[in-house]
Amino acid sequence: MVGSARTRRRAALTGVVCAGLTAALAGCGSGDPDAGTNGVGKLSAKRIERKARNAAEQADAVRLSGNVVSKGKTYHLDMRLKRSGAMGTVSEGGSTFTLLRVEKDLYLKADTRFWARQEKGGGKPSRSDVEAAGKLRGKYVKVPPGDPAYKQLSGFADMRVLLDGLLAMNGKRETGDRGEVGGVGTIRVRAGEGNGGILDVSLAGTPYPLRVERGGDAGALELDDWNKDFALNAPAKRQVVDYGRKISAN
């Protein structure tokens, strides 16, 4: 009797374990790609895009890195932006400049090659141009609001303006493949069969846009550090000099 009771208990325990394991395996193998995600993968392409744009509009800060092609020129951006300003670098044509915007004040710090091109009006700089430009090395130039370059340069340092331009897509929307950006799963929204742009939207947490491929081969950028604040201060007066003439961003 004792032996049969022990056998029944062992059989019951085995049944419970097997039932639990079966249920767990069934859950793992349910085939639902949206299990454990924020659920945007189940939405239409237009709704995914709308949620991503809304998330970007409501964010307080972001970091952008990648390439933007405009008017035949390729700019490499590495910018941190927030509502009150921005800081980072922009490279084009072999020269690199640092942008710093604090509220409406815009500062530019560039390498010798950039300033030498300014001395020559965009042409090939002479030795004297390079020597003159060397005096600006390591210094910030405050760009006057009336300077022709202010509007163009401030576009790289304005979070709202930059995001509005980068996230714009053209053509019929459709959902694409699932992907991954920076270790985070994404759902892709394609416009114009990809020719009008491709947007990777996060499937984890807030559906932020994590990568954008601009239509017409106009560049690709990654977006991260959403809502991650950073210090933003105007340079010390001793670091700021007056260039004394109009600046060209080209």
PDB file of C-alpha atoms in Angstrom:
ATOM      1  CA  MET A   1       0.000   0.000   0.000  1.00  0.00           C
ATOM      2  CA  VAL A   2       2.801   2.402   0.935  1.00  0.00           C
ATOM      3  CA  GLY A   3       4.620   1.627  -2.287  1.00  0.00           C
ATOM      4  CA  SER A   4       1.557   2.216  -4.469  1.00  0.00           C
ATOM      5  CA  ALA A   5       0.795   5.538  -2.744  1.00  0.00           C
ATOM      6  CA  ARG A   6       4.382   6.665  -3.339  1.00  0.00           C
ATOM      7  CA  THR A   7       4.047   5.650  -6.990  1.00  0.00           C
ATOM      8  CA  ARG A   8       0.824   7.643  -7.364  1.00  0.00           C
ATOM      9  CA  ARG A   9       2.435  10.769  -5.844  1.00  0.00           C
ATOM     10  CA  ARG A  10       5.434  10.451  -8.150  1.00  0.00           C
ATOM     11  CA  ALA A  11       3.163  10.079 -11.190  1.00  0.00           C
ATOM     12  CA  ALA A  12       1.109  13.118 -10.135  1.00  0.00           C
ATOM     13  CA  LEU A  13       4.267  15.224  -9.659  1.00  0.00           C
ATOM     14  CA  THR A  14       5.580  14.139 -13.053  1.00  0.00           C
ATOM     15  CA  GLY A  15       2.267  15.101 -14.630  1.00  0.00           C
ATOM     16  CA  VAL A  16       2.385  18.601 -13.080  1.00  0.00           C
ATOM     17  CA  VAL A  17       5.978  19.192 -14.222  1.00  0.00           C
ATOM     18  CA  CYS A  18       5.263  17.943 -17.738  1.00  0.00           C
ATOM     19  CA  ALA A  19       2.111  20.052 -17.997  1.00  0.00           C
ATOM     20  CA  GLY A  20       4.009  23.183 -16.905  1.00  0.00           C
ATOM     21  CA  LEU A  21       6.853  22.491 -19.294  1.00  0.00           C
ATOM     22  CA  THR A  22       4.437  21.865 -22.142  1.00  0.00           C
ATOM     23  CA  ALA A  23       2.681  25.173 -21.474  1.00  0.00           C
ATOM     24  CA  ALA A  24       5.981  27.043 -21.342  1.00  0.00           C
ATOM     25  CA  LEU A  25       7.174  25.514 -24.585  1.00  0.00           C
ATOM     26  CA  ALA A  26       3.857  26.278 -26.211  1.00  0.00           C
ATOM     27  CA  GLY A  27       4.205  29.938 -25.168  1.00  0.00           C
ATOM     28  CA  CYS A  28       7.757  30.152 -26.497  1.00  0.00           C
ATOM     29  CA  GLY A  29       6.775  28.568 -29.752  1.00  0.00           C
ATOM     30  CA  SER A  30       3.588  30.564 -30.249  1.00  0.00           C
ATOM     31  CA  GLY A  31       5.140  32.364 -33.202  1.00  0.00           C
ATOM     32  CA  ASP A  32       3.930  35.827 -32.098  1.00  0.00           C
ATOM     33  CA  PRO A  33       6.718  38.239 -33.184  1.00  0.00           C
ATOM     34  CA  ASP A  34       5.152  41.012 -31.072  1.00  0.00           C
ATOM     35  CA  ALA A  35       5.318  39.141 -27.776  1.00  0.00           C
ATOM     36  CA  GLY A  36       7.239  41.311 -25.312  1.00  0.00           C
ATOM     37  CA  THR A  37       7.309  44.368 -27.621  1.00  0.00           C
ATOM     38  CA  ASN A  38       5.510  47.714 -27.429  1.00  0.00           C
ATOM     39  CA  GLY A  39       2.992  46.399 -29.965  1.00  0.00           C
ATOM     40  CA  VAL A  40       3.545  48.919 -32.770  1.00  0.00           C
ATOM     41  CA  GLY A  41       4.531  46.087 -35.088  1.00  0.00           C
ATOM     42  CA  LYS A  42       0.855  45.163 -35.286  1.00  0.00           C
ATOM     43  CA  LEU A  43      -0.151  48.588 -36.579  1.00  0.00           C
ATOM     44  CA  SER A  44      -0.429  49.885 -40.121  1.00  0.00           C
ATOM     45  CA  ALA A  45       2.588  51.618 -41.645  1.00  0.00           C
ATOM     46  CA  LYS A  46       0.942  55.051 -41.376  1.00  0.00           C
ATOM     47  CA  ARG A  47       0.129  54.569 -37.694  1.00  0.00           C
ATOM     48  CA  ILE A  48       3.645  53.347 -36.923  1.00  0.00           C
ATOM     49  CA  GLU A  49       5.114  56.400 -38.642  1.00  0.00           C
ATOM     50  CA  ARG A  50       2.690  58.700 -36.824  1.00  0.00           C
ATOM     51  CA  LYS A  51       3.602  57.224 -33.442  1.00  0.00           C
ATOM     52  CA  ALA A  52       7.313  57.536 -34.212  1.00  0.00           C
ATOM     53  CA  ARG A  53       6.982  61.183 -35.253  1.00  0.00           C
ATOM     54  CA  ASN A  54       4.867  61.982 -32.189  1.00  0.00           C
ATOM     55  CA  ALA A  55       7.466  60.364 -29.947  1.00  0.00           C
ATOM     56  CA  ALA A  56      10.222  62.416 -31.602  1.00  0.00           C
ATOM     57  CA  GLU A  57       8.231  65.641 -31.298  1.00  0.00           C
ATOM     58  CA  GLN A  58       7.647  65.095 -27.588  1.00  0.00           C
ATOM     59  CA  ALA A  59      11.254  64.157 -26.794  1.00  0.00           C
ATOM     60  CA  ASP A  60      13.518  66.626 -25.014  1.00  0.00           C
ATOM     61  CA  ALA A  61      16.844  65.448 -26.450  1.00  0.00           C
ATOM     62  CA  VAL A  62      18.406  63.166 -29.049  1.00  0.00           C
ATOM     63  CA  ARG A  63      21.716  62.307 -30.661  1.00  0.00           C
ATOM     64  CA  LEU A  64      22.077  62.090 -34.446  1.00  0.00           C
ATOM     65  CA  SER A  65      24.982  60.499 -36.282  1.00  0.00           C
ATOM     66  CA  GLY A  66      25.391  59.713 -39.951  1.00  0.00           C
ATOM     67  CA  ASN A  67      25.421  61.334 -43.376  1.00  0.00           C
ATOM     68  CA  VAL A  68      23.178  63.890 -45.025  1.00  0.00           C
ATOM     69  CA  VAL A  69      23.459  64.653 -48.741  1.00  0.00           C
ATOM     70  CA  SER A  70      22.319  68.127 -49.767  1.00  0.00           C
ATOM     71  CA  LYS A  71      22.915  70.019 -53.018  1.00  0.00           C
ATOM     72  CA  GLY A  72      25.545  67.520 -54.105  1.00  0.00           C
ATOM     73  CA  LYS A  73      27.520  67.751 -50.867  1.00  0.00           C
ATOM     74  CA  THR A  74      27.794  65.033 -48.227  1.00  0.00           C
ATOM     75  CA  TYR A  75      27.784  66.203 -44.614  1.00  0.00           C
ATOM     76  CA  HIS A  76      28.711  63.859 -41.774  1.00  0.00           C
ATOM     77  CA  LEU A  77      26.844  64.794 -38.616  1.00  0.00           C
ATOM     78  CA  ASP A  78      27.488  63.849 -35.020  1.00  0.00           C
ATOM     79  CA  MET A  79      25.151  66.114 -33.085  1.00  0.00           C
ATOM     80  CA  ARG A  80      23.512  66.107 -29.677  1.00  0.00           C
ATOM     81  CA  LEU A  81      20.386  68.236 -29.655  1.00  0.00           C
ATOM     82  CA  LYS A  82      17.764  69.428 -27.222  1.00  0.00           C
ATOM     83  CA  ARG A  83      15.140  72.140 -27.159  1.00  0.00           C
ATOM     84  CA  SER A  84      17.470  74.835 -25.825  1.00  0.00           C
ATOM     85  CA  GLY A  85      20.364  74.179 -28.190  1.00  0.00           C
ATOM     86  CA  ALA A  86      22.842  71.713 -29.605  1.00  0.00           C
ATOM     87  CA  MET A  87      26.483  70.726 -29.796  1.00  0.00           C
ATOM     88  CA  GLY A  88      28.484  68.494 -32.106  1.00  0.00           C
ATOM     89  CA  THR A  89      30.501  68.289 -35.291  1.00  0.00           C
ATOM     90  CA  VAL A  90      29.794  68.543 -38.995  1.00  0.00           C
ATOM     91  CA  SER A  91      32.304  67.367 -41.619  1.00  0.00           C
ATOM     92  CA  GLU A  92      32.281  68.145 -45.318  1.00  0.00           C
ATOM     93  CA  GLY A  93      34.866  68.216 -48.078  1.00  0.00           C
ATOM     94  CA  GLY A  94      37.765  67.234 -45.838  1.00  0.00           C
ATOM     95  CA  SER A  95      37.128  69.927 -43.235  1.00  0.00           C
ATOM     96  CA  THR A  96      35.364  69.646 -39.898  1.00  0.00           C
ATOM     97  CA  PHE A  97      33.663  72.281 -37.795  1.00  0.00           C
ATOM     98  CA  THR A  98      32.090  72.235 -34.364  1.00  0.00           C
ATOM     99  CA  LEU A  99      28.683  73.797 -33.854  1.00  0.00           C
ATOM    100  CA  LEU A 100      27.399  75.036 -30.525  1.00  0.00           C
ATOM    101  CA  ARG A 101      23.987  76.629 -30.175  1.00  0.00           C
ATOM    102  CA  VAL A 102      22.808  77.986 -26.844  1.00  0.00           C
ATOM    103  CA  GLU A 103      19.261  79.319 -27.239  1.00  0.00           C
ATOM    104  CA  LYS A 104      19.561  81.717 -30.222  1.00  0.00           C
ATOM    105  CA  ASP A 105      23.329  82.207 -29.995  1.00  0.00           C
ATOM    106  CA  LEU A 106      25.259  80.164 -32.564  1.00  0.00           C
ATOM    107  CA  TYR A 107      28.995  79.503 -32.308  1.00  0.00           C
ATOM    108  CA  LEU A 108      31.307  77.918 -34.846  1.00  0.00           C
ATOM    109  CA  LYS A 109      34.740  76.402 -34.227  1.00  0.00           C
ATOM    110  CA  ALA A 110      36.569  75.027 -37.252  1.00  0.00           C
ATOM    111  CA  ASP A 111      39.871  73.586 -38.360  1.00  0.00           C
ATOM    112  CA  THR A 112      42.501  75.576 -40.255  1.00  0.00           C
ATOM    113  CA  ARG A 113      41.383  74.252 -43.636  1.00  0.00           C
ATOM    114  CA  PHE A 114      37.845  75.531 -43.143  1.00  0.00           C
ATOM    115  CA  TRP A 115      38.998  79.026 -42.198  1.00  0.00           C
ATOM    116  CA  ALA A 116      41.584  79.079 -44.979  1.00  0.00           C
ATOM    117  CA  ARG A 117      38.795  78.434 -47.476  1.00  0.00           C
ATOM    118  CA  GLN A 118      36.907  81.350 -45.943  1.00  0.00           C
ATOM    119  CA  GLU A 119      39.932  83.592 -46.474  1.00  0.00           C
ATOM    120  CA  LYS A 120      40.013  82.605 -50.145  1.00  0.00           C
ATOM    121  CA  GLY A 121      36.276  82.891 -50.637  1.00  0.00           C
ATOM    122  CA  GLY A 122      35.893  79.155 -51.139  1.00  0.00           C
ATOM    123  CA  GLY A 123      38.778  78.779 -53.600  1.00  0.00           C
ATOM    124  CA  LYS A 124      42.109  77.075 -53.057  1.00  0.00           C
ATOM    125  CA  PRO A 125      43.799  78.842 -50.116  1.00  0.00           C
ATOM    126  CA  SER A 126      47.323  80.227 -50.368  1.00  0.00           C
ATOM    127  CA  ARG A 127      50.035  79.831 -47.764  1.00  0.00           C
ATOM    128  CA  SER A 128      49.226  83.257 -46.325  1.00  0.00           C
ATOM    129  CA  ASP A 129      45.553  82.274 -46.122  1.00  0.00           C
ATOM    130  CA  VAL A 130      46.490  79.191 -44.105  1.00  0.00           C
ATOM    131  CA  GLU A 131      48.705  81.229 -41.796  1.00  0.00           C
ATOM    132  CA  ALA A 132      45.916  83.738 -41.213  1.00  0.00           C
ATOM    133  CA  ALA A 133      43.429  80.967 -40.600  1.00  0.00           C
ATOM    134  CA  GLY A 134      45.743  79.425 -38.017  1.00  0.00           C
ATOM    135  CA  LYS A 135      44.972  82.329 -35.684  1.00  0.00           C
ATOM    136  CA  LEU A 136      41.397  81.073 -35.403  1.00  0.00           C
ATOM    137  CA  ARG A 137      42.388  77.523 -34.507  1.00  0.00           C
ATOM    138  CA  GLY A 138      40.732  76.408 -31.298  1.00  0.00           C
ATOM    139  CA  LYS A 139      38.567  79.524 -31.123  1.00  0.00           C
ATOM    140  CA  TYR A 140      34.818  79.965 -31.451  1.00  0.00           C
ATOM    141  CA  VAL A 141      33.330  82.505 -33.829  1.00  0.00           C
ATOM    142  CA  LYS A 142      29.878  83.784 -32.933  1.00  0.00           C
ATOM    143  CA  VAL A 143      27.804  83.722 -36.104  1.00  0.00           C
ATOM    144  CA  PRO A 144      25.691  86.885 -36.404  1.00  0.00           C
ATOM    145  CA  PRO A 145      21.966  86.209 -37.064  1.00  0.00           C
ATOM    146  CA  GLY A 146      22.218  88.382 -40.167  1.00  0.00           C
ATOM    147  CA  ASP A 147      25.061  86.366 -41.675  1.00  0.00           C
ATOM    148  CA  PRO A 148      23.994  84.241 -44.690  1.00  0.00           C
ATOM    149  CA  ALA A 149      25.449  81.160 -43.002  1.00  0.00           C
ATOM    150  CA  TYR A 150      23.382  81.548 -39.840  1.00  0.00           C
ATOM    151  CA  LYS A 151      20.225  80.029 -41.322  1.00  0.00           C
ATOM    152  CA  GLN A 152      22.045  77.087 -42.916  1.00  0.00           C
ATOM    153  CA  LEU A 153      24.251  76.308 -39.930  1.00  0.00           C
ATOM    154  CA  SER A 154      21.485  76.732 -37.374  1.00  0.00           C
ATOM    155  CA  GLY A 155      19.504  74.108 -39.311  1.00  0.00           C
ATOM    156  CA  PHE A 156      22.093  71.545 -38.189  1.00  0.00           C
ATOM    157  CA  ALA A 157      21.706  72.710 -34.584  1.00  0.00           C
ATOM    158  CA  ASP A 158      17.928  73.041 -34.232  1.00  0.00           C
ATOM    159  CA  MET A 159      16.328  69.836 -32.950  1.00  0.00           C
ATOM    160  CA  ARG A 160      12.851  70.504 -34.338  1.00  0.00           C
ATOM    161  CA  VAL A 161      13.970  71.744 -37.744  1.00  0.00           C
ATOM    162  CA  LEU A 162      16.456  68.918 -38.195  1.00  0.00           C
ATOM    163  CA  LEU A 163      14.067  66.156 -37.147  1.00  0.00           C
ATOM    164  CA  ASP A 164      11.247  67.503 -39.310  1.00  0.00           C
ATOM    165  CA  GLY A 165      13.504  67.400 -42.347  1.00  0.00           C
ATOM    166  CA  LEU A 166      15.109  64.037 -41.644  1.00  0.00           C
ATOM    167  CA  LEU A 167      11.885  62.181 -40.839  1.00  0.00           C
ATOM    168  CA  ALA A 168      10.038  63.417 -43.917  1.00  0.00           C
ATOM    169  CA  MET A 169       9.251  60.638 -46.409  1.00  0.00           C
ATOM    170  CA  ASN A 170       7.459  60.572 -49.756  1.00  0.00           C
ATOM    171  CA  GLY A 171       5.291  57.906 -51.325  1.00  0.00           C
ATOM    172  CA  LYS A 172       2.899  55.152 -50.295  1.00  0.00           C
ATOM    173  CA  ARG A 173       3.712  53.719 -46.859  1.00  0.00           C
ATOM    174  CA  GLU A 174       4.120  50.015 -46.182  1.00  0.00           C
ATOM    175  CA  THR A 175       5.570  47.975 -43.368  1.00  0.00           C
ATOM    176  CA  GLY A 176       8.903  46.346 -44.133  1.00  0.00           C
ATOM    177  CA  ASP A 177      11.064  43.760 -42.436  1.00  0.00           C
ATOM    178  CA  ARG A 178      11.888  43.679 -38.781  1.00  0.00           C
ATOM    179  CA  GLY A 179      15.428  44.707 -38.044  1.00  0.00           C
ATOM    180  CA  GLU A 180      17.746  45.803 -35.269  1.00  0.00           C
ATOM    181  CA  VAL A 181      19.495  49.078 -34.486  1.00  0.00           C
ATOM    182  CA  GLY A 182      21.974  49.265 -31.630  1.00  0.00           C
ATOM    183  CA  GLY A 183      20.730  45.964 -30.239  1.00  0.00           C
ATOM    184  CA  VAL A 184      17.090  47.118 -30.190  1.00  0.00           C
ATOM    185  CA  GLY A 185      14.488  45.376 -32.325  1.00  0.00           C
ATOM    186  CA  THR A 186      12.744  47.556 -34.916  1.00  0.00           C
ATOM    187  CA  ILE A 187       9.909  47.520 -37.410  1.00  0.00           C
ATOM    188  CA  ARG A 188      10.560  49.266 -40.713  1.00  0.00           C
ATOM    189  CA  VAL A 189       8.264  51.662 -42.506  1.00  0.00           C
ATOM    190  CA  ARG A 190       9.020  52.087 -46.212  1.00  0.00           C
ATOM    191  CA  ALA A 191       7.811  54.952 -48.382  1.00  0.00           C
ATOM    192  CA  GLY A 192       7.606  54.676 -52.149  1.00  0.00           C
ATOM    193  CA  GLU A 193       8.893  51.084 -52.008  1.00  0.00           C
ATOM    194  CA  GLY A 194      11.945  52.393 -50.158  1.00  0.00           C
ATOM    195  CA  ASN A 195      12.794  55.083 -52.693  1.00  0.00           C
ATOM    196  CA  GLY A 196      10.959  57.685 -50.619  1.00  0.00           C
ATOM    197  CA  GLY A 197      12.702  56.770 -47.379  1.00  0.00           C
ATOM    198  CA  ILE A 198      12.902  54.007 -44.783  1.00  0.00           C
ATOM    199  CA  LEU A 199      12.300  54.446 -41.066  1.00  0.00           C
ATOM    200  CA  ASP A 200      13.309  51.954 -38.360  1.00  0.00           C
ATOM    201  CA  VAL A 201      11.006  52.328 -35.342  1.00  0.00           C
ATOM    202  CA  SER A 202      11.788  50.867 -31.929  1.00  0.00           C
ATOM    203  CA  LEU A 203       9.793  47.834 -30.807  1.00  0.00           C
ATOM    204  CA  ALA A 204      10.947  48.349 -27.205  1.00  0.00           C
ATOM    205  CA  GLY A 205       9.447  50.980 -24.927  1.00  0.00           C
ATOM    206  CA  THR A 206       8.575  54.284 -26.568  1.00  0.00           C
ATOM    207  CA  PRO A 207       8.426  53.846 -30.377  1.00  0.00           C
ATOM    208  CA  TYR A 208      11.223  56.279 -31.184  1.00  0.00           C
ATOM    209  CA  PRO A 209      12.703  56.401 -34.687  1.00  0.00           C
ATOM    210  CA  LEU A 210      16.125  54.749 -34.395  1.00  0.00           C
ATOM    211  CA  ARG A 211      17.365  54.926 -37.976  1.00  0.00           C
ATOM    212  CA  VAL A 212      16.339  56.786 -41.095  1.00  0.00           C
ATOM    213  CA  GLU A 213      17.370  56.259 -44.699  1.00  0.00           C
ATOM    214  CA  ARG A 214      16.504  59.370 -46.635  1.00  0.00           C
ATOM    215  CA  GLY A 215      14.846  59.022 -50.004  1.00  0.00           C
ATOM    216  CA  GLY A 216      16.855  59.518 -53.149  1.00  0.00           C
ATOM    217  CA  ASP A 217      20.082  58.279 -51.574  1.00  0.00           C
ATOM    218  CA  ALA A 218      20.217  61.484 -49.525  1.00  0.00           C
ATOM    219  CA  GLY A 219      21.953  59.867 -46.567  1.00  0.00           C
ATOM    220  CA  ALA A 220      21.288  57.680 -43.546  1.00  0.00           C
ATOM    221  CA  LEU A 221      21.433  58.469 -39.840  1.00  0.00           C
ATOM    222  CA  GLU A 222      20.977  56.729 -36.512  1.00  0.00           C
ATOM    223  CA  LEU A 223      19.095  58.375 -33.664  1.00  0.00           C
ATOM    224  CA  ASP A 224      19.766  57.413 -30.067  1.00  0.00           C
ATOM    225  CA  ASP A 225      20.114  58.818 -26.527  1.00  0.00           C
ATOM    226  CA  TRP A 226      16.485  59.907 -26.689  1.00  0.00           C
ATOM    227  CA  ASN A 227      15.615  62.160 -23.717  1.00  0.00           C
ATOM    228  CA  LYS A 228      19.170  61.872 -22.364  1.00  0.00           C
ATOM    229  CA  ASP A 229      20.075  65.346 -21.106  1.00  0.00           C
ATOM    230  CA  PHE A 230      23.519  66.905 -21.478  1.00  0.00           C
ATOM    231  CA  ALA A 231      25.280  70.076 -20.344  1.00  0.00           C
ATOM    232  CA  LEU A 232      25.101  73.001 -22.743  1.00  0.00           C
ATOM    233  CA  ASN A 233      27.028  76.185 -21.988  1.00  0.00           C
ATOM    234  CA  ALA A 234      28.237  79.152 -24.020  1.00  0.00           C
ATOM    235  CA  PRO A 235      32.023  79.277 -24.475  1.00  0.00           C
ATOM    236  CA  ALA A 236      34.072  81.568 -22.246  1.00  0.00           C
ATOM    237  CA  LYS A 237      34.630  85.066 -23.659  1.00  0.00           C
ATOM    238  CA  ARG A 238      38.359  84.403 -24.088  1.00  0.00           C
ATOM    239  CA  GLN A 239      37.480  81.540 -26.434  1.00  0.00           C
ATOM    240  CA  VAL A 240      35.323  83.696 -28.717  1.00  0.00           C
ATOM    241  CA  VAL A 241      36.709  85.868 -31.520  1.00  0.00           C
ATOM    242  CA  ASP A 242      35.168  88.048 -34.215  1.00  0.00           C
ATOM    243  CA  TYR A 243      35.791  86.709 -37.713  1.00  0.00           C
ATOM    244  CA  GLY A 244      34.995  90.122 -39.145  1.00  0.00           C
ATOM    245  CA  ARG A 245      33.435  89.033 -42.442  1.00  0.00           C
ATOM    246  CA  LYS A 246      30.667  86.869 -43.770  1.00  0.00           C
ATOM    247  CA  ILE A 247      30.958  83.125 -43.275  1.00  0.00           C
ATOM    248  CA  SER A 248      30.167  80.509 -45.877  1.00  0.00           C
ATOM    249  CA  ALA A 249      29.047  77.053 -44.811  1.00  0.00           C
ATOM    250  CA  ASN A 250      29.993  75.599 -48.200  1.00  0.00           C
TER     251      ASN A 250
END
